[in-house]
Coordinates of C-alpha atoms and ligand atoms in Angstrom, one line a residue:
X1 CA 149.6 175.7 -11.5
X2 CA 150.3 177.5 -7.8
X3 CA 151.4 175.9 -5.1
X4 CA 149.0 178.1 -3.1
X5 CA 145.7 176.3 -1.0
X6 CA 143.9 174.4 -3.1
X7 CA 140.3 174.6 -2.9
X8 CA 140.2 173.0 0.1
X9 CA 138.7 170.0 -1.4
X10 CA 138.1 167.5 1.0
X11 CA 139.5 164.0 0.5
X12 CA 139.0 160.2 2.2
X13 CA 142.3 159.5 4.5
X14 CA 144.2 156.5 3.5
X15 CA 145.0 155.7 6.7
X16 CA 141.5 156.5 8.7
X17 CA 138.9 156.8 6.1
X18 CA 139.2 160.5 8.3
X19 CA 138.5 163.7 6.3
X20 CA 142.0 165.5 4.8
X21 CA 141.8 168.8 3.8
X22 CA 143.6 169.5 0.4
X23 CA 146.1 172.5 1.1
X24 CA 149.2 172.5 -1.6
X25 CA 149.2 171.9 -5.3
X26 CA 152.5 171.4 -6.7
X27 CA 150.7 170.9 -10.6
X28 CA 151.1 168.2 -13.0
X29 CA 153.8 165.7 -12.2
X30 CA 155.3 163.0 -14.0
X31 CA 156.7 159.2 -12.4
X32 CA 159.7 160.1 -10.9
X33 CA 161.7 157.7 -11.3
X34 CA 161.3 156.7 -14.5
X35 CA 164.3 157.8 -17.0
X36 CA 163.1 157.2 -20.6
X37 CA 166.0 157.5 -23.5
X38 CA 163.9 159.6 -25.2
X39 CA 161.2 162.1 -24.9
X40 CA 158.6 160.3 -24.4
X41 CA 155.2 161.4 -22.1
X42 CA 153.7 157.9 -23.1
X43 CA 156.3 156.0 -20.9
X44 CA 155.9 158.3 -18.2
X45 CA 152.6 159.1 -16.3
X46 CA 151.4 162.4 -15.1
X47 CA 149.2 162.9 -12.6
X48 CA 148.1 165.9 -10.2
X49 CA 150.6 166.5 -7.2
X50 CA 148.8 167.7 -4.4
X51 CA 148.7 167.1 -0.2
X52 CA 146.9 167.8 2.3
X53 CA 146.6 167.2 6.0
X54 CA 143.8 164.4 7.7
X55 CA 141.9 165.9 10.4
X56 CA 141.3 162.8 12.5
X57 CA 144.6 160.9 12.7
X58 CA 147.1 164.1 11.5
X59 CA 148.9 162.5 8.9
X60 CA 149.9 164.5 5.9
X61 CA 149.2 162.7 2.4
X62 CA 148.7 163.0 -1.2
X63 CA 145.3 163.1 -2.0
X64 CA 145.7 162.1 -5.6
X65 CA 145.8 158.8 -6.7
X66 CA 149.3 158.2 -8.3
X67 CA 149.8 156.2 -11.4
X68 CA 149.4 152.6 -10.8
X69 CA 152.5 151.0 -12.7
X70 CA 154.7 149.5 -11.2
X71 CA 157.2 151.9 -9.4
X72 CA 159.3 149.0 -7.6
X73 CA 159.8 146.6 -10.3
X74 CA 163.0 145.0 -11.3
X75 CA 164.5 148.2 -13.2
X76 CA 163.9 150.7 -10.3
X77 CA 166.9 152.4 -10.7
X78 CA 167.8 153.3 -7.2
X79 CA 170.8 151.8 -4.8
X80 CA 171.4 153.0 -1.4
X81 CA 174.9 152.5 -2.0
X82 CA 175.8 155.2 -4.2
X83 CA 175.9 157.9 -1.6
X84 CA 178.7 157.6 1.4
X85 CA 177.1 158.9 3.7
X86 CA 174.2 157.0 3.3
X87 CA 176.6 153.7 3.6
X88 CA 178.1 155.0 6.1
X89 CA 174.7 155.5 8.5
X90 CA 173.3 151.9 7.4
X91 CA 176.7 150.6 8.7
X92 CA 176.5 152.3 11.8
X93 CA 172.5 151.4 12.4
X94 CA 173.5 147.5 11.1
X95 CA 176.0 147.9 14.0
X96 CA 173.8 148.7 16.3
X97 CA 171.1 146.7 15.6
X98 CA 173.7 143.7 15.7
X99 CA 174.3 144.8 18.9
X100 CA 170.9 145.2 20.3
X101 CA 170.3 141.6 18.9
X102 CA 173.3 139.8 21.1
X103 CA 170.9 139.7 23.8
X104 CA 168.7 137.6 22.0
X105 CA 169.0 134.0 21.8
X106 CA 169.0 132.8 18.0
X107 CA 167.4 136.6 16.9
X108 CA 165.9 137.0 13.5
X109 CA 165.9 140.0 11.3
X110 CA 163.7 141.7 9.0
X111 CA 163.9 144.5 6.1
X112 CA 161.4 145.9 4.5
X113 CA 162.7 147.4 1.3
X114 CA 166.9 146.1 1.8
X115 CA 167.3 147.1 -1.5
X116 CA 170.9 146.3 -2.5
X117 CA 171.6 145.0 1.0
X118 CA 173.6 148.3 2.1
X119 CA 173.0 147.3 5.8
X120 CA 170.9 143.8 5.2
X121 CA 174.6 142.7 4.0
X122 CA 176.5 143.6 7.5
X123 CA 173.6 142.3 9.7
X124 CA 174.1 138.8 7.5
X125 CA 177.9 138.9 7.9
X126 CA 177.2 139.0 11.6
X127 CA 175.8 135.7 11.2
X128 CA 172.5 136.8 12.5
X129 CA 169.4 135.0 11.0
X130 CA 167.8 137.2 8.6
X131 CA 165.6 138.1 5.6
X132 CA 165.4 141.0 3.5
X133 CA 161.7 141.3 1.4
X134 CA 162.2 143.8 -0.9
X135 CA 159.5 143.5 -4.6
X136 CA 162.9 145.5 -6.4
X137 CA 164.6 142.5 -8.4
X138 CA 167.5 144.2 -9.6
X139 CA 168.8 145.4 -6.7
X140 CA 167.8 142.4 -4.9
X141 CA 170.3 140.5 -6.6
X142 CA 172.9 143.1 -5.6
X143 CA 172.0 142.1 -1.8
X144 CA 172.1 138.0 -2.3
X145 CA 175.5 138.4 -4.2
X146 CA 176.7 140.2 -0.9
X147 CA 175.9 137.2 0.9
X148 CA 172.2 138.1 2.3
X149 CA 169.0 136.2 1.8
X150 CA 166.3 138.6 0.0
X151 CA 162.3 137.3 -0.9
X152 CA 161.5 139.7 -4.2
X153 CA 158.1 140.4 -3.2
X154 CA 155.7 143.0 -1.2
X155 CA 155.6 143.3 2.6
X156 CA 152.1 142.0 3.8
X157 CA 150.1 140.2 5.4
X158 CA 150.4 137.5 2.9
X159 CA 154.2 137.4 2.5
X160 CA 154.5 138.0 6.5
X161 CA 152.7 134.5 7.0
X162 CA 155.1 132.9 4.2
X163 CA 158.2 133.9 6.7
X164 CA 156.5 133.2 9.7
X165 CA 156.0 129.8 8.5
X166 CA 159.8 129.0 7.1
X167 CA 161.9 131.3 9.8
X168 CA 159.4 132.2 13.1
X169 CA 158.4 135.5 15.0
X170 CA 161.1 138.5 13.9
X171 CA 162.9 140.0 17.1
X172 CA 163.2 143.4 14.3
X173 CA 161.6 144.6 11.4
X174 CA 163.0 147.5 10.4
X175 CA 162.5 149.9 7.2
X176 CA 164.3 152.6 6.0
X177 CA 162.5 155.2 3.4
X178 CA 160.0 152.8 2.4
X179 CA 156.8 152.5 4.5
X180 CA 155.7 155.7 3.4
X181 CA 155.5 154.6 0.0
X182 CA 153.1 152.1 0.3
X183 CA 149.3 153.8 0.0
X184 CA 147.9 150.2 1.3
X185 CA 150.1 150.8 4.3
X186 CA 147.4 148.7 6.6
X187 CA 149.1 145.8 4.6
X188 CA 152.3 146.5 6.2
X189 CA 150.6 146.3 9.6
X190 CA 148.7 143.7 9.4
X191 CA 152.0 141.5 8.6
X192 CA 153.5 143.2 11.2
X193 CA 151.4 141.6 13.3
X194 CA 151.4 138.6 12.3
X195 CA 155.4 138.6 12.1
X196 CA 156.7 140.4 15.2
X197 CA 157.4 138.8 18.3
X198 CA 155.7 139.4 21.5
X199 CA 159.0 142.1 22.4
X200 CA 159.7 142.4 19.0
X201 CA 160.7 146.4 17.9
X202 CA 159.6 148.0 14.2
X203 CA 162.2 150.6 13.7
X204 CA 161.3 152.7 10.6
X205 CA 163.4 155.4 9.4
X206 CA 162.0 158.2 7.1
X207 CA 162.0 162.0 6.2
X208 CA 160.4 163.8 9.3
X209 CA 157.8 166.5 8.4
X210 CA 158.6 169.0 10.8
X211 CA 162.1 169.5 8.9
X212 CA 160.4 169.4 5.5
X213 CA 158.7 172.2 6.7
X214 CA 161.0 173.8 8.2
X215 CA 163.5 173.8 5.5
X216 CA 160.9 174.5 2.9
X217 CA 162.1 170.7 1.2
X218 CA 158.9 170.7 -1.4
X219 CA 160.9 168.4 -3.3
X220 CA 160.2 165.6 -1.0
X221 CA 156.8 165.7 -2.0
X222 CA 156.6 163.5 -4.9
X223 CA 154.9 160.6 -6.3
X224 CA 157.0 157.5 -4.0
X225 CA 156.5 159.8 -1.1
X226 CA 152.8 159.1 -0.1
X227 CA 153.1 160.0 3.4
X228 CA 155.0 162.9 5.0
X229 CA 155.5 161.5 8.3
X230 CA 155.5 162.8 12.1
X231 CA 155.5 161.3 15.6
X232 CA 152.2 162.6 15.6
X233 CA 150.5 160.8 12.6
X234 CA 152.6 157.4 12.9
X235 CA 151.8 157.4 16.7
X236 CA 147.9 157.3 15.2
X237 CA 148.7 154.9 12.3
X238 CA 150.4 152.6 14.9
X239 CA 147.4 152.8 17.7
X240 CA 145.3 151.7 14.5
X241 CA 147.0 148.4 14.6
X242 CA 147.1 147.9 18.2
X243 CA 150.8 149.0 18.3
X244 CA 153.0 152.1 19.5
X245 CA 155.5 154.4 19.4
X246 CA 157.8 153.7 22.3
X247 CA 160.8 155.7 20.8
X248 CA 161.5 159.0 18.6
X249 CA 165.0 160.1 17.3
X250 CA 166.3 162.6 14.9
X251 CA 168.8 161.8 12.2
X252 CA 170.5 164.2 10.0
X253 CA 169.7 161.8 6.9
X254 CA 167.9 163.0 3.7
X255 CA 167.9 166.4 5.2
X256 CA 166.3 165.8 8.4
X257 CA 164.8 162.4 9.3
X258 CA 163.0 160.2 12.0
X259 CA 164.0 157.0 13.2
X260 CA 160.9 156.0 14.9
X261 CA 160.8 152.6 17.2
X262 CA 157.1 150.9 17.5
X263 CA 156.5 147.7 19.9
X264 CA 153.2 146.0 20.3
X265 CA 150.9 148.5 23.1
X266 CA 151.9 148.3 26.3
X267 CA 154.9 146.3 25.4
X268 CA 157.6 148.9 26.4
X269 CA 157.9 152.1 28.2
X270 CA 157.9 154.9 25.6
X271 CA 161.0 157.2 26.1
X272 CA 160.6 160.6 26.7
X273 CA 161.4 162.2 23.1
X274 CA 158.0 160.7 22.1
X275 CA 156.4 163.5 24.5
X276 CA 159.0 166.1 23.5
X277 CA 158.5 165.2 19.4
X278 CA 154.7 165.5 20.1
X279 CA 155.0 168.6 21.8
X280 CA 157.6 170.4 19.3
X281 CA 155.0 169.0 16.4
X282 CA 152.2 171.3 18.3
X283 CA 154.5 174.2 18.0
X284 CA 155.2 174.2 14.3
X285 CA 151.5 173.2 13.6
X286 CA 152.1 170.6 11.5
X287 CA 148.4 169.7 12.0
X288 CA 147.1 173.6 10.8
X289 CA 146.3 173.8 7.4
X290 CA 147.3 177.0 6.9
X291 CA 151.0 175.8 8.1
X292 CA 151.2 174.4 4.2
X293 CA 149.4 177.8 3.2
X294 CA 152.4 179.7 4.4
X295 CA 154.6 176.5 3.1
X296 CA 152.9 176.9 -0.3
X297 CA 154.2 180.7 -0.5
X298 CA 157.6 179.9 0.2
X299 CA 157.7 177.2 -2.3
X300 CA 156.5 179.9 -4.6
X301 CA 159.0 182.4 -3.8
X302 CA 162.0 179.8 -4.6
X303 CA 160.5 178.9 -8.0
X304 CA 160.2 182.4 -8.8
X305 CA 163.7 183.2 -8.0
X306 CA 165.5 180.1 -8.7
X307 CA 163.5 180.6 -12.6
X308 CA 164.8 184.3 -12.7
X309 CA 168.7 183.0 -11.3
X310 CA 168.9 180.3 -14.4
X311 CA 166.9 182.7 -16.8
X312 CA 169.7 185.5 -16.1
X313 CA 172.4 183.7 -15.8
X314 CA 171.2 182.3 -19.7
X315 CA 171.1 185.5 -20.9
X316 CA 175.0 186.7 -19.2
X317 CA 175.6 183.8 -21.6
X318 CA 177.0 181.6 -17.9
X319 CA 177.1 178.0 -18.4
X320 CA 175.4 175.5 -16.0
X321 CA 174.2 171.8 -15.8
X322 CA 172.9 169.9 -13.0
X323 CA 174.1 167.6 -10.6
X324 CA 172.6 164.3 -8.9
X325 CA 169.4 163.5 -11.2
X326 CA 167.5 162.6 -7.9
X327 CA 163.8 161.7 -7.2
X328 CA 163.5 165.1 -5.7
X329 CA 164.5 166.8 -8.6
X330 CA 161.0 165.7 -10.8
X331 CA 159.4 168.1 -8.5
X332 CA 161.7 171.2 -8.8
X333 CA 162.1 171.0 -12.4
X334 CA 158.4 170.2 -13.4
X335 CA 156.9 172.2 -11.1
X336 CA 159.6 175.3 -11.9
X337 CA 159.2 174.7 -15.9
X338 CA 162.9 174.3 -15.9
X339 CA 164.1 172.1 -19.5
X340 CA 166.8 171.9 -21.8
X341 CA 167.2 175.0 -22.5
X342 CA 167.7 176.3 -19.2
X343 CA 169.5 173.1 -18.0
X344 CA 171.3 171.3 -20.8
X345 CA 172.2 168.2 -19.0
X346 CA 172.3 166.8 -15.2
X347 CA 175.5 164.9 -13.8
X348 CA 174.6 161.7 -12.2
X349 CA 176.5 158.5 -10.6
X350 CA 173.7 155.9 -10.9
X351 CA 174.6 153.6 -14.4
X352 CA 170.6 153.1 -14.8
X353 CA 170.2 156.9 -15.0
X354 CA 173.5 158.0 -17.4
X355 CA 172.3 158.0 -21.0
X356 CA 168.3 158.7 -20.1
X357 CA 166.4 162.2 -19.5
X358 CA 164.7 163.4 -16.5
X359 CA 161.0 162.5 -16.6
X360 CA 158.9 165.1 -17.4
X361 CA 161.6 167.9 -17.9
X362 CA 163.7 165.9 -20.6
X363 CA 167.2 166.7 -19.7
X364 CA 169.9 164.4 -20.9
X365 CA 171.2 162.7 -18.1
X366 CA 175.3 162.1 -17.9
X367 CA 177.8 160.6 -15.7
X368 CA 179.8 162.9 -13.2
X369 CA 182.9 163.2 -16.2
X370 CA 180.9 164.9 -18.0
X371 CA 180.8 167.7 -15.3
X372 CA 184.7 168.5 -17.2
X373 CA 185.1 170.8 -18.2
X374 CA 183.6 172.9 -15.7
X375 CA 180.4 175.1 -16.1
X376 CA 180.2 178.5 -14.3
X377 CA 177.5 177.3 -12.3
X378 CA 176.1 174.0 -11.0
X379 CA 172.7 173.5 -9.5
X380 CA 172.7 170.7 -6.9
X381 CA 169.8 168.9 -6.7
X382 CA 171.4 166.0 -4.8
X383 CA 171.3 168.8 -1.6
X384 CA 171.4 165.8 0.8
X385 CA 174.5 165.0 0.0
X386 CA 175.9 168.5 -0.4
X387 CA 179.0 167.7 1.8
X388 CA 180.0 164.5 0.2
X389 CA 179.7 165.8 -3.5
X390 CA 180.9 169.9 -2.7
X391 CA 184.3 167.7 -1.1
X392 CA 184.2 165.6 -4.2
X393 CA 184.3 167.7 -6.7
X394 CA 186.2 170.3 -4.5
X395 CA 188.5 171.0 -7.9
X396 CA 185.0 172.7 -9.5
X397 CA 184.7 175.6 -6.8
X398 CA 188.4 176.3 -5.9
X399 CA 188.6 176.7 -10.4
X400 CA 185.6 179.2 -9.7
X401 CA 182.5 177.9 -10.1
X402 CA 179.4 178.2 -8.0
X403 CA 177.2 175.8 -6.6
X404 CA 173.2 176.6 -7.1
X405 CA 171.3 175.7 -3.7
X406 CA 167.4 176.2 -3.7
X407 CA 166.8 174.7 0.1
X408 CA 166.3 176.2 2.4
X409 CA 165.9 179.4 0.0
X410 CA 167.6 179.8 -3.5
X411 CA 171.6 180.3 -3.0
X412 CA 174.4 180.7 -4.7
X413 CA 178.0 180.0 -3.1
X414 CA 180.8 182.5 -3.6
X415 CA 184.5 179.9 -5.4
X416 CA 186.7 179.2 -2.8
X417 CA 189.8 180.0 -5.0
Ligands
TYD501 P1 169.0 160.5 -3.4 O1 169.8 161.0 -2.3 O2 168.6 159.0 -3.3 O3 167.8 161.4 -3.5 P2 166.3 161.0 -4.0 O4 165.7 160.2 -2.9 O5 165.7 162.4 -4.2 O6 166.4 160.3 -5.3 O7 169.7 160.6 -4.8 C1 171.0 161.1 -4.9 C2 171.3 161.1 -6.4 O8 172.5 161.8 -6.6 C3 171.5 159.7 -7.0 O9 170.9 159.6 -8.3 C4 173.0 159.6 -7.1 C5 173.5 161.0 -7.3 N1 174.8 161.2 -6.7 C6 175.8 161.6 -7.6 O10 175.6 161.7 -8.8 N2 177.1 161.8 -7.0 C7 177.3 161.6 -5.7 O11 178.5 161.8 -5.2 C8 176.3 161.3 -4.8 C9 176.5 161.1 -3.4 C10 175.0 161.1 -5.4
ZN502 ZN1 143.4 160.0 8.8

């Protein structure tokens, strides 16, 4: 298991039937977010983690096929809500979306993927005309008791005409951390077009590539993650489609997003951060191979070190757990080896996680009390939220404990007593 180039193997592009070229392995991964209550590899599938980069339409992909069950189905155990900052940006965009909508005689509003209505929830108490389509059940529910009107189903072509039909042409669709999930993404397009309005905008909001790269995040590569997006490769996916990107802009989100604004071709004026996104994109070479060659050996470098800082700090008899049992952390602790025995549990707000183990790596999962009384050190897998949760649980450095950072490159904070 290396997360050096593959072979190279060449693969069919999901998106453009193109060829991609195979050029990180991150080994065998399991589900990610599936938390059995016990140690069980039956209940969650394993399959080979790998990416490469298409060399027709640029955009960056896994090239295996991930286990077919059903990764979105009532139980999936993830609310937007949890995280304060994350509320905090969906109210601001649900703001401004409202806003943008004024102008609009009787608008109507799509999500794609509201799970528990987070921001579907302040567009509907705007009294704008909406609809959230989101195939989650669970957290549907959350969204229709906060007053918004959810479809528990699949964004397509199929469900696009079933809207169309009841509610009209949709002045917005937008989708936050959710497009890129979907390997059949065509579908999405194809009831994009048969929903959006002549004017109408697609704003979709995901993790942007370039930062990814740039901050060495390999643990947003895992199974949901199907596409690692860039202006670049979304510009292509969109011209598929007869659509464009008219508009690029960077958010701070999840470590470094994109918030990217398509319209029907020729339908607006694209802004000039489309050209400047492009251009920076060129610089990085997000469309060289070897750019994930050189990725690849970083990745390598943190696992070896962040394996050698738990390993020592084991035998210095130091305590540590985990904290924020995300998505991301599937990655880091499969693909690092790291179990029970380095990590004896992993702090976590989400009810639907407490109680379970990590998938793959089978550590017990508990809520944030048990993170008194204090270990020495605490290895923060929620990193996107570093601010929110360091603030939180301020109590845990100023008593002299250290937070465990592996992005950018494996750190470990000094107490602030
Ligand atoms: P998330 O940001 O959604 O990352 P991913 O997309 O990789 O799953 O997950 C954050 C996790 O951290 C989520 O399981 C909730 C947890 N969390 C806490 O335990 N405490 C907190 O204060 C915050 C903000 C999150
Ligand atoms: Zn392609």
């Amino acid at each position: 298991m290396a997360a050096t180039p593959t072979s190279g193997e060449r693969h069919r592009c999901r998106i453009c039937a193109g060829s991609v070229r195979e050029c990180l392995d991150l080994g065998s991964q399991p589900v990610s977010n599936t938390y059995p209550k016990n140690v069980s590899e039956s209940a969650v599938p394993r399959f080979r983690l790998a990416i490469g980069v298409c060399t027709t339409c640029a955009m960056v992909q896994q090239t295996e096929q991930v286990p077919a069950q059903s990764m979105y189905g009532a139980e999936y155990p993830f609310r937007t809500s949890t995280s304060a900052l994350m509320s905090d940006h969906f109210h601001t965009t649900a703001r401004d979306i409202v806003s943008k909508l004024s102008g609009i005689s009787d608008p109507f509003f799509v999500e794609i993927g509201c799970n528990d209505g987070t921001l579907l929830g302040r567009v509907a108490g705007a009294g704008i005309r909406h609809l959230g389509v989101d195939p989650a059940g669970d957290a549907a529910e959350t969204a229709v008791r906060g007053g918004a009107r959810v479809m528990v189903d699949y964004f397509g072509e199929t469900s696009a005409k079933a809207v169309r039909a009841r509610h009209g042409t949709a002045d917005v669709v937008y989708s936050a951390n959710t497009i890129s999930h979907i390997g059949a993404i065509d579908e999405v397009f194809r009831g994009l077009d048969v929903l959006l309005s002549r004017d109408g905008a697609f704003v979709v909001e995901d993790r942007y590539l370039a930062d990814i790269i740039e901050g060495t995040y390999f643990d947003q590569i895992y199974d949901e993650h199907i596409y690692l997006f860039s202006v670049r490769s979304v510009s292509n996916l969109a011209s598929l489609f007869g659509f464009e990107v008219v508009d690029a802009e960077r958010l701070g989100t999840h470590g470094g997003s994109m918030r990217y604004t398509i319209s029907r071709r020729g339908g607006r004026a694209a802004s000039p951060a489309v050209a400047a996104a492009l251009a920076l994109e060129d610089r990085r070479g997000l469309d060289d191979p070897d750019t994930y060659v050189r990725f690849g050996q970083r990745v390598e470098n943190t696992r070896a070190e962040l394996v050698g800082l738990l390993r020592d700090l084991r035998t210095r008899g130091a305590s540590v757990v985990g904290y924020g049992a995300t998505s991301k952390s599937a990655t880091v602790l499969n693909y690092c080896g790291i179990g029970p025995d380095l990590l004896p549990f992993v702090c976590d707000s989400t009810p639907g996680k407490q109680g379970r183990l990590t998938p793959g790596s089978w550590i017990p999962i508990r809520p944030p009390e048990a993170f008194v009384p204090y270990p020495d050190y605490a290895l923060l897998f929620a990193w996107n939220h570093a601010e929110e949760i360091m603030s939180k649980e301020r109590a845990f450095s100023e008593g002299g404990g250290h937070w465990i950072t592996y992005v950018p490159e494996v750190r470990v904070t000094s107490p602030s007593r």
